[in-house]
CSV table of C-alpha atoms in Angstrom, one decimal:
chain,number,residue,atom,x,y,z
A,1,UNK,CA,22.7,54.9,-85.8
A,2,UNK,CA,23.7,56.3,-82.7
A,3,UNK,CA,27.0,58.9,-82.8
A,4,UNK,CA,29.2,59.7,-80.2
A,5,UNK,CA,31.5,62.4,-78.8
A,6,UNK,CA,33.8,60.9,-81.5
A,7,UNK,CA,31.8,61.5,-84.5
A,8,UNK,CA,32.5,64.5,-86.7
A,9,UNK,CA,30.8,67.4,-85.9
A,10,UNK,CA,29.3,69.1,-88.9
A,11,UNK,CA,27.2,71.9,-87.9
A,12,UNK,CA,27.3,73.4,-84.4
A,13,UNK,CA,24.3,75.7,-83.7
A,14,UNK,CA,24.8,77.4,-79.9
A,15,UNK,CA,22.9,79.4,-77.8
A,16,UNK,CA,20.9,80.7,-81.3
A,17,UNK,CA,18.1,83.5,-80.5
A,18,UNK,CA,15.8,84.8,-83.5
A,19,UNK,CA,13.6,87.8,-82.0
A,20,UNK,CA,10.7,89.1,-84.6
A,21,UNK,CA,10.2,92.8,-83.5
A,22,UNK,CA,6.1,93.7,-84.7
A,23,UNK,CA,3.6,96.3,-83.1
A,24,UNK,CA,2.5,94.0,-80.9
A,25,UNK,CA,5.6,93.2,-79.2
A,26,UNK,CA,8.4,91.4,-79.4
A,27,UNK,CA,7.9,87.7,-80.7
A,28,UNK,CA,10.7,85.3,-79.1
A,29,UNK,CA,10.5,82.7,-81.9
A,30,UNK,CA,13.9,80.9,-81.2
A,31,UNK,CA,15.3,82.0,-77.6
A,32,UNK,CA,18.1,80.1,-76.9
A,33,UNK,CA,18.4,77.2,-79.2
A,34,UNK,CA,21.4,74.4,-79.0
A,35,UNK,CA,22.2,71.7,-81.3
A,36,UNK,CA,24.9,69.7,-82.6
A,37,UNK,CA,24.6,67.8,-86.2
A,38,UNK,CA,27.3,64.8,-87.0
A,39,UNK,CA,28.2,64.0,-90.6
A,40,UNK,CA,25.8,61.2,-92.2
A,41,UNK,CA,23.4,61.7,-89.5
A,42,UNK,CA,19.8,62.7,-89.8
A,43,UNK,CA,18.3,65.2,-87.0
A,44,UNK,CA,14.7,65.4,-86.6
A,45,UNK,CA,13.2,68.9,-85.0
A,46,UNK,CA,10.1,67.9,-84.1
A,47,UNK,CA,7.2,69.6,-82.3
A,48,UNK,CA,4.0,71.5,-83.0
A,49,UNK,CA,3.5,74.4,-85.3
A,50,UNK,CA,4.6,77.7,-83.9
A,51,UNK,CA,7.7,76.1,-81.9
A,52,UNK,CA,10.1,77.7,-83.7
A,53,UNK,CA,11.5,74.9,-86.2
A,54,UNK,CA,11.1,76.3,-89.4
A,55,UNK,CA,12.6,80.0,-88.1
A,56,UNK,CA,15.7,77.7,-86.6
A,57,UNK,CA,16.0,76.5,-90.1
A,58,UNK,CA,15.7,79.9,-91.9
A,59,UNK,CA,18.5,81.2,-89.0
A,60,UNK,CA,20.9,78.7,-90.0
A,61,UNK,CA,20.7,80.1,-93.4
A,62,UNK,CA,20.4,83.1,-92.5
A,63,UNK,CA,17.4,84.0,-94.3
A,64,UNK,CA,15.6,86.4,-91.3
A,65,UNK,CA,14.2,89.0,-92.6
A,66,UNK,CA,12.8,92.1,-90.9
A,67,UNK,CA,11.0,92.5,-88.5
A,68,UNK,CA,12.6,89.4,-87.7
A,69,UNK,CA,16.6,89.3,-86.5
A,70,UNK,CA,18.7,87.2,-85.3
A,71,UNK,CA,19.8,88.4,-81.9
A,72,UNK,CA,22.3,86.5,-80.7
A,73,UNK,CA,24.1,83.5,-80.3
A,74,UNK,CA,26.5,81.2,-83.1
A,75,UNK,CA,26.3,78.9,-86.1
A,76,UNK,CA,29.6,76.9,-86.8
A,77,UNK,CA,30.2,75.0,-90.2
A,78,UNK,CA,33.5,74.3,-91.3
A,79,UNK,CA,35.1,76.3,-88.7
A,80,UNK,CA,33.7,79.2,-89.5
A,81,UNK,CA,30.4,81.3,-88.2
A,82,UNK,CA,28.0,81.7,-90.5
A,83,UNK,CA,26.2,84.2,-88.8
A,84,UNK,CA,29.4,86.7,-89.3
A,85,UNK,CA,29.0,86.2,-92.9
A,86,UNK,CA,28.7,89.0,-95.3
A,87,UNK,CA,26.2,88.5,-98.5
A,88,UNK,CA,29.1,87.4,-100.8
A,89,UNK,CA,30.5,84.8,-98.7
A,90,UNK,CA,27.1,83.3,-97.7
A,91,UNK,CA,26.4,82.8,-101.4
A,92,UNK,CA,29.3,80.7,-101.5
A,93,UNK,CA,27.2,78.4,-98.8
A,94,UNK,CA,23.7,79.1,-99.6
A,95,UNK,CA,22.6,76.7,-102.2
A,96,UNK,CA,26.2,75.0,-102.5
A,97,UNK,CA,27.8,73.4,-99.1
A,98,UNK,CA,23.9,73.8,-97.3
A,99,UNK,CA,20.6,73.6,-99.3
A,100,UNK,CA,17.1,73.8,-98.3
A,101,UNK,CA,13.9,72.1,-99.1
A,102,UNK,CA,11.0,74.2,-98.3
A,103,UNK,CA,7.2,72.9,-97.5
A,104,UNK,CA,5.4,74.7,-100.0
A,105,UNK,CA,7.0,74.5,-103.4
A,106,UNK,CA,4.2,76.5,-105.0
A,107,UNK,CA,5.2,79.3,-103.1
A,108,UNK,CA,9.3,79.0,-104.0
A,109,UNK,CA,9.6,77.6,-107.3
A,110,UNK,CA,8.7,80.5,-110.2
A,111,UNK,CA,5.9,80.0,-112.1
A,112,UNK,CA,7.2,81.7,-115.1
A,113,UNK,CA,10.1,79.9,-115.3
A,114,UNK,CA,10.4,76.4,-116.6
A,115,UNK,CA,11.2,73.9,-113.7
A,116,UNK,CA,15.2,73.3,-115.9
A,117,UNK,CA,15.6,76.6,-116.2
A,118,UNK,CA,15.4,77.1,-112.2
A,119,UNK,CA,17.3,73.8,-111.7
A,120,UNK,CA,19.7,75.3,-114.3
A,121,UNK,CA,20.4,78.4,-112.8
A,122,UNK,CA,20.9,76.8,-109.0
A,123,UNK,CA,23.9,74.7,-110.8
A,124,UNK,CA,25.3,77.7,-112.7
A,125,UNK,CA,25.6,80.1,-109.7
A,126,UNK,CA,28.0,78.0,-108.0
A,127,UNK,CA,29.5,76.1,-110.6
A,128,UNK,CA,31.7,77.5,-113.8
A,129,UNK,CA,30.2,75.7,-116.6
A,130,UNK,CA,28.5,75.9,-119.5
A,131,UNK,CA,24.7,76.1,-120.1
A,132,UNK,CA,24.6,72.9,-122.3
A,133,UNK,CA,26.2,71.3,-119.6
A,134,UNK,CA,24.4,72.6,-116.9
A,135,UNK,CA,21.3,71.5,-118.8
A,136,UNK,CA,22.4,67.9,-119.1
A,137,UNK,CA,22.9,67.5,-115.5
A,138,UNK,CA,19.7,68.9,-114.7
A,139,UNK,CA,17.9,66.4,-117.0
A,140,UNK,CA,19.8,63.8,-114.7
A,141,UNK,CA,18.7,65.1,-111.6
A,142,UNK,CA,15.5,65.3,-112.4
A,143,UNK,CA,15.7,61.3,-113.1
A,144,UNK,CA,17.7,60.4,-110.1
A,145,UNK,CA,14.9,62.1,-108.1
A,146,UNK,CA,12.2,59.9,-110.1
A,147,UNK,CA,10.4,62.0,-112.3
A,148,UNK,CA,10.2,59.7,-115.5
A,149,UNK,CA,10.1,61.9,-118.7
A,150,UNK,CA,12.9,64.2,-117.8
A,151,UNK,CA,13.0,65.9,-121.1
A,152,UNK,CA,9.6,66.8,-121.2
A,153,UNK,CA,9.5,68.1,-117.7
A,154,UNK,CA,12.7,70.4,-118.1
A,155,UNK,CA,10.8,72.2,-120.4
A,156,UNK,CA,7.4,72.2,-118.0
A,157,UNK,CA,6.1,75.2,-115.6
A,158,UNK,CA,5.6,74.2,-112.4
A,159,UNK,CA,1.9,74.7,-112.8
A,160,UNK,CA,1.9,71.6,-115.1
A,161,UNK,CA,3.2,69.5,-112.3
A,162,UNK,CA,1.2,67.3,-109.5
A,163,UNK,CA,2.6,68.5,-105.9
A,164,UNK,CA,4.7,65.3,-105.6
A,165,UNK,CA,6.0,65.8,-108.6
A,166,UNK,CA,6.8,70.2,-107.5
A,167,UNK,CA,8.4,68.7,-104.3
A,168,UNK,CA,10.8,66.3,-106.6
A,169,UNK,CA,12.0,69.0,-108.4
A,170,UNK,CA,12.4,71.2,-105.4
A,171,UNK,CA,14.7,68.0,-104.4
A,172,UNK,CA,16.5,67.7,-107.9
A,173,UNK,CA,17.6,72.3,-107.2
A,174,UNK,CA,18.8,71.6,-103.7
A,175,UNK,CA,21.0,68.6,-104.2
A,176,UNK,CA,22.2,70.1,-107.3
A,177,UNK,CA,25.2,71.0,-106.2
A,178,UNK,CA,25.9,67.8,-103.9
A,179,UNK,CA,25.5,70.0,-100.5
A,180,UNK,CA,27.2,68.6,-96.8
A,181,UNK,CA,23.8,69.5,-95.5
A,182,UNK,CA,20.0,69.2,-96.5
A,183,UNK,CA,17.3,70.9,-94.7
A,184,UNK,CA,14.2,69.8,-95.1
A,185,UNK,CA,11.4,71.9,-93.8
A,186,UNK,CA,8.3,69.5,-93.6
A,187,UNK,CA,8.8,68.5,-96.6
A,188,UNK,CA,5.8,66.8,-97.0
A,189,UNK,CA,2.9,68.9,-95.1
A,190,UNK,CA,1.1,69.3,-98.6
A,191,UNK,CA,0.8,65.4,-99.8
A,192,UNK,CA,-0.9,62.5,-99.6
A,193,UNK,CA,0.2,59.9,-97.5
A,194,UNK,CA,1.6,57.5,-100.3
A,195,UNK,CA,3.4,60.7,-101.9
A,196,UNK,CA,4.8,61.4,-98.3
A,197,UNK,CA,6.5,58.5,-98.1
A,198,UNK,CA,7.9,58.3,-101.1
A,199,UNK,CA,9.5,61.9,-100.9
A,200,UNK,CA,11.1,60.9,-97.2
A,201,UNK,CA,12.7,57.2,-99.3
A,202,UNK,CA,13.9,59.4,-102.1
A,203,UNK,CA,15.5,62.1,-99.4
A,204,UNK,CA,17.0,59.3,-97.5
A,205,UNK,CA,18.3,57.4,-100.7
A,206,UNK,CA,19.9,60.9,-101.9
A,207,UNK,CA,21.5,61.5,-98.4
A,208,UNK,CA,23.1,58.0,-99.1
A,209,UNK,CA,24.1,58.7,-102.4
A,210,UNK,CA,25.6,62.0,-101.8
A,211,UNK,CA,26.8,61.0,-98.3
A,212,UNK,CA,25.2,64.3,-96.9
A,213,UNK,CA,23.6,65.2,-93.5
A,214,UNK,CA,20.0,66.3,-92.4
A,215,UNK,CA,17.7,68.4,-90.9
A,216,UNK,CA,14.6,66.9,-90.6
A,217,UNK,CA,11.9,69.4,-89.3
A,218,UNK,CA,8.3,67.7,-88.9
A,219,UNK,CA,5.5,67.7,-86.7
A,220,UNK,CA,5.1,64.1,-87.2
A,221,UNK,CA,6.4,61.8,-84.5
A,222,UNK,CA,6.1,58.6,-86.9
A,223,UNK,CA,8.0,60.3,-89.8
A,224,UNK,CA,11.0,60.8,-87.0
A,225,UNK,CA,11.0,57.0,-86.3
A,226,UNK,CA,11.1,55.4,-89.4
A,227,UNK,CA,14.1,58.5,-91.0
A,228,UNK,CA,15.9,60.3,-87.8
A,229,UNK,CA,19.0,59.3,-86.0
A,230,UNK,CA,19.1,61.4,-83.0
A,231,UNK,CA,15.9,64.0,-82.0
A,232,UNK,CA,15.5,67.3,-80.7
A,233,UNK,CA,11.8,68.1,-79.5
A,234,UNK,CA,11.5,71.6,-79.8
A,235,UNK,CA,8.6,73.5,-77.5
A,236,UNK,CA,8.1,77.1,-77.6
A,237,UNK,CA,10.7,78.0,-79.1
A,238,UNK,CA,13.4,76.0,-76.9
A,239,UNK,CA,14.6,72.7,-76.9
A,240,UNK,CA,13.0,70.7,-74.1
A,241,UNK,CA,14.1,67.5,-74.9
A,242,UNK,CA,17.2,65.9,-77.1
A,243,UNK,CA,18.5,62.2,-77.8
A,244,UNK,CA,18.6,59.2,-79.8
A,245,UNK,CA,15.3,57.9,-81.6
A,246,UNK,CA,15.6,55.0,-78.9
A,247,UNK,CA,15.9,56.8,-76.2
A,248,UNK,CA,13.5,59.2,-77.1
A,249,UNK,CA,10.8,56.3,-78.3
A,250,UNK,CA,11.9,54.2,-75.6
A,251,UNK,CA,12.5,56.0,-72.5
A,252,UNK,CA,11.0,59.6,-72.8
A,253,UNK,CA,11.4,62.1,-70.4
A,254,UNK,CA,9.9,65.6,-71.1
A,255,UNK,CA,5.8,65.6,-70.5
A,256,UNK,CA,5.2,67.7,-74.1
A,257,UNK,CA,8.0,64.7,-75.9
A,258,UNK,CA,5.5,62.0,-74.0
A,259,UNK,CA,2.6,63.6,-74.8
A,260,UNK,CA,3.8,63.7,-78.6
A,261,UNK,CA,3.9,60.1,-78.4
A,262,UNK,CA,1.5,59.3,-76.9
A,263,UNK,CA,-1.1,60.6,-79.5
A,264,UNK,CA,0.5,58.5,-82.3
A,265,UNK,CA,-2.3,55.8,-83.5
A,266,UNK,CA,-1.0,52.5,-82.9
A,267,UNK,CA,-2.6,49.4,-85.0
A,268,UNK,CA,-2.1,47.2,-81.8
A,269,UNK,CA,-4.6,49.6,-79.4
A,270,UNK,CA,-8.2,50.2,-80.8
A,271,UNK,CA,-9.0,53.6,-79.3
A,272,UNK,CA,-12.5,55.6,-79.5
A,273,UNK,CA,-10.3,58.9,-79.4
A,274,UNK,CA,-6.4,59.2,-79.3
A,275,UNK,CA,-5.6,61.5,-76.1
A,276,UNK,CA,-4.9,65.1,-77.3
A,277,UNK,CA,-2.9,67.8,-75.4
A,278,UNK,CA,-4.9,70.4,-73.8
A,279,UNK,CA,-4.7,73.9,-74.8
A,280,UNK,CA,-2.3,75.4,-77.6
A,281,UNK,CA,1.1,76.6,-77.7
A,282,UNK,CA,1.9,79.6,-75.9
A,283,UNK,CA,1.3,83.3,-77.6
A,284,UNK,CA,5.2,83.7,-78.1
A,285,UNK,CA,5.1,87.5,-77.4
A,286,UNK,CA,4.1,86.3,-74.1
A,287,UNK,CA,5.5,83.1,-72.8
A,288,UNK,CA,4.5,81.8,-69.5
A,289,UNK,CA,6.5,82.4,-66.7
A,290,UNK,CA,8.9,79.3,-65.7
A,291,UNK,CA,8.3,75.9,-68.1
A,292,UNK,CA,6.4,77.1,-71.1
A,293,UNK,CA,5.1,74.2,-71.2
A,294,UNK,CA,3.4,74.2,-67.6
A,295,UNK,CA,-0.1,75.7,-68.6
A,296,UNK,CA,-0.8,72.6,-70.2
A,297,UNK,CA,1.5,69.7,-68.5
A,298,UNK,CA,-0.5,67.4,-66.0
A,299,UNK,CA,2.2,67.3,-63.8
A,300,UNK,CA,2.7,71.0,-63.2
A,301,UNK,CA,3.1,72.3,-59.6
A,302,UNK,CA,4.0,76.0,-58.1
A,303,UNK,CA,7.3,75.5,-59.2
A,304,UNK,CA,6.9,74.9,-62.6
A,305,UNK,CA,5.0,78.0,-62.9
A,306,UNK,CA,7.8,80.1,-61.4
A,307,UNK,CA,10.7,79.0,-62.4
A,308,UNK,CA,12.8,77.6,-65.2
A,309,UNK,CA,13.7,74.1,-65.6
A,310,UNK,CA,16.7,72.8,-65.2
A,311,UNK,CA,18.5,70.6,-68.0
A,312,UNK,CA,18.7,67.2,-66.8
A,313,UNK,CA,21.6,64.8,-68.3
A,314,UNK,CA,19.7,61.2,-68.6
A,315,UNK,CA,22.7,59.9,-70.5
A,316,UNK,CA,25.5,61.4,-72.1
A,317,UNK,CA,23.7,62.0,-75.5
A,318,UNK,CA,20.4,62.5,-73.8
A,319,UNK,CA,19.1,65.3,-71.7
A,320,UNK,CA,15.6,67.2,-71.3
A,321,UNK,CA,14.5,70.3,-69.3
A,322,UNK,CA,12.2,69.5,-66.4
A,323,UNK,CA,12.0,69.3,-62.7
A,324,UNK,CA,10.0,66.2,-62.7
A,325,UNK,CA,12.3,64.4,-64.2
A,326,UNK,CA,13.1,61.0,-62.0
């Protein structure tokens, strides 16, 4: 699906900086992010660990904590900023109108609560009704969401759960209360391969069912082929590339975005070893001077070590940030 300056505009993140002040200096984890999410469509943040997707995600619900802060920059949803927020009015979001999946659910989901009880109590604190009733939606969601034996596993901890099954329930909490938006922050890091694609069917047959939009972040190139709409490739903590799956697939412009690519296996080329990028990303208390991503681009020159890239249009709904862009 490809939208256009027509589409509505959902969520409308501009200029966003999230600065994490330690004792070693001042980590620049998101410096000057830019996005735009339509309704119904799915947005995959993709790029390498440390590039600042998941702290994009946590500033959009405004879940930095110190040392970390969000600096500067603005978050539009519904016409309003949610950075500008106060506690009570971000409750009324949080949860409700924007949910989040996190990549760990061992590490959000409480083991000495029963997996109902914390699906229960995610209905009930944005919804005036009763317990019985919250219960009996609960034990639906956790059967829309494929768990077979919802009774049973209302009343389980999350211990007694495989990590497909943890990451299902996760699910069943944030759609809970039938939320515009879904973030999902690699959603699928900790599974198996078969388990990994079931959980991105079951995300996109929810988005369908509950006509919601979605943040995809992943580090996997192949995952934002076969679920994302439009793409934005995210490099040390900027944006260096944004556009359509086929445009970015078919007619990539950034070095890092072709480099992404081209280290996906492909079943047609039989390959001793698949190229790899040299080097690692960029200490982020101490970025590079000019493109971040020069120290390891091929294509670098004395410019690109210097100074900072310009953004280049391709098409209307396609630009990236380089100066050896043809």
């Amino acid at each position: 699906m490809t939208f256009n300056i027509e589409s509505e505009i959902l969520l409308e993140v501009k200029n966003l900086k999230t600065f994490f002040y330690t004792s070693d200096g001042v980590v620049k984890a998101v410096d000057g992010v830019s996005f735009i999410l339509h309704k119904g469509e799915t947005l995959g943040i993709v790029g390498e660990s440390g590039c600042g997707k998941s702290v994009t995600a946590f500033s959009i619900m405004k879940l930095i904590e110190p040392p970390g802060k969000i600096e500067s920059g603005e978050i539009f949803f519904e016409g309003y900023d949610i950075l500008k927020l106060n506690e009570k009015e971000l409750q009324k979001v949080r949860g409700n109108k924007i949910s989040i999946i996190f990549q760990n659910p061992t590490s959000y989901l409480n083991p000495v609560f029963t997996c109902g009880e914390q699906i229960d109590e995610a209905i009930t604190a944005h919804q005036k009704t009763s317990r019985k009733k919250a219960k009996k939606k609960t034990i639906e969601l956790i059967k829309q969401v494929g768990i077979t034996d919802a009774e049973q596993r209302y009343n389980d901890y999350p211990h007694q759960l495989s990590g497909g099954q943890q990451q299902r329930i996760m699910i069943a909490m944030a759609l809970a209360n039938e939320p515009k938006i879904l973030i999902a922050d690699e959603p699928t890091t900790a599974l198996d391969v078969t388990i990994q694609t079931q959980i991105l069917g079951l995300i996109n047959e929810m988005k369908k069912k509950y006509e919601m939009s979605v943040i995809l972040i992943t580090h996997d190139m192949g995952v934002v082929a076969e679920t994302c709409d439009n793409v934005a490739v995210m490099y040390a903590s900027e944006i260096v590339e944004y556009g359509s799956v086929n445009e970015i697939f078919n007619n990539p412009k950034h070095p890092y975005t072709i480099a992404l690519l081209e280290s996906i296996p492909k079943l047609s080329e039989k390959k001793e070893r698949l190229p790899v990028i040299e080097g690692s990303v960029p200490n982020p208390i101490n970025y590079p001077k000019g493109c971040h991503f020069s120290p390891r681009c091929k294509l670098a020159d004395e410019k690109c070590k210097t100074d900072t890239p310009p953004k280049i249009d391709i098409s209307e709904s396609h630009f990236a940030n380089c100066f050896k862009i043809n």
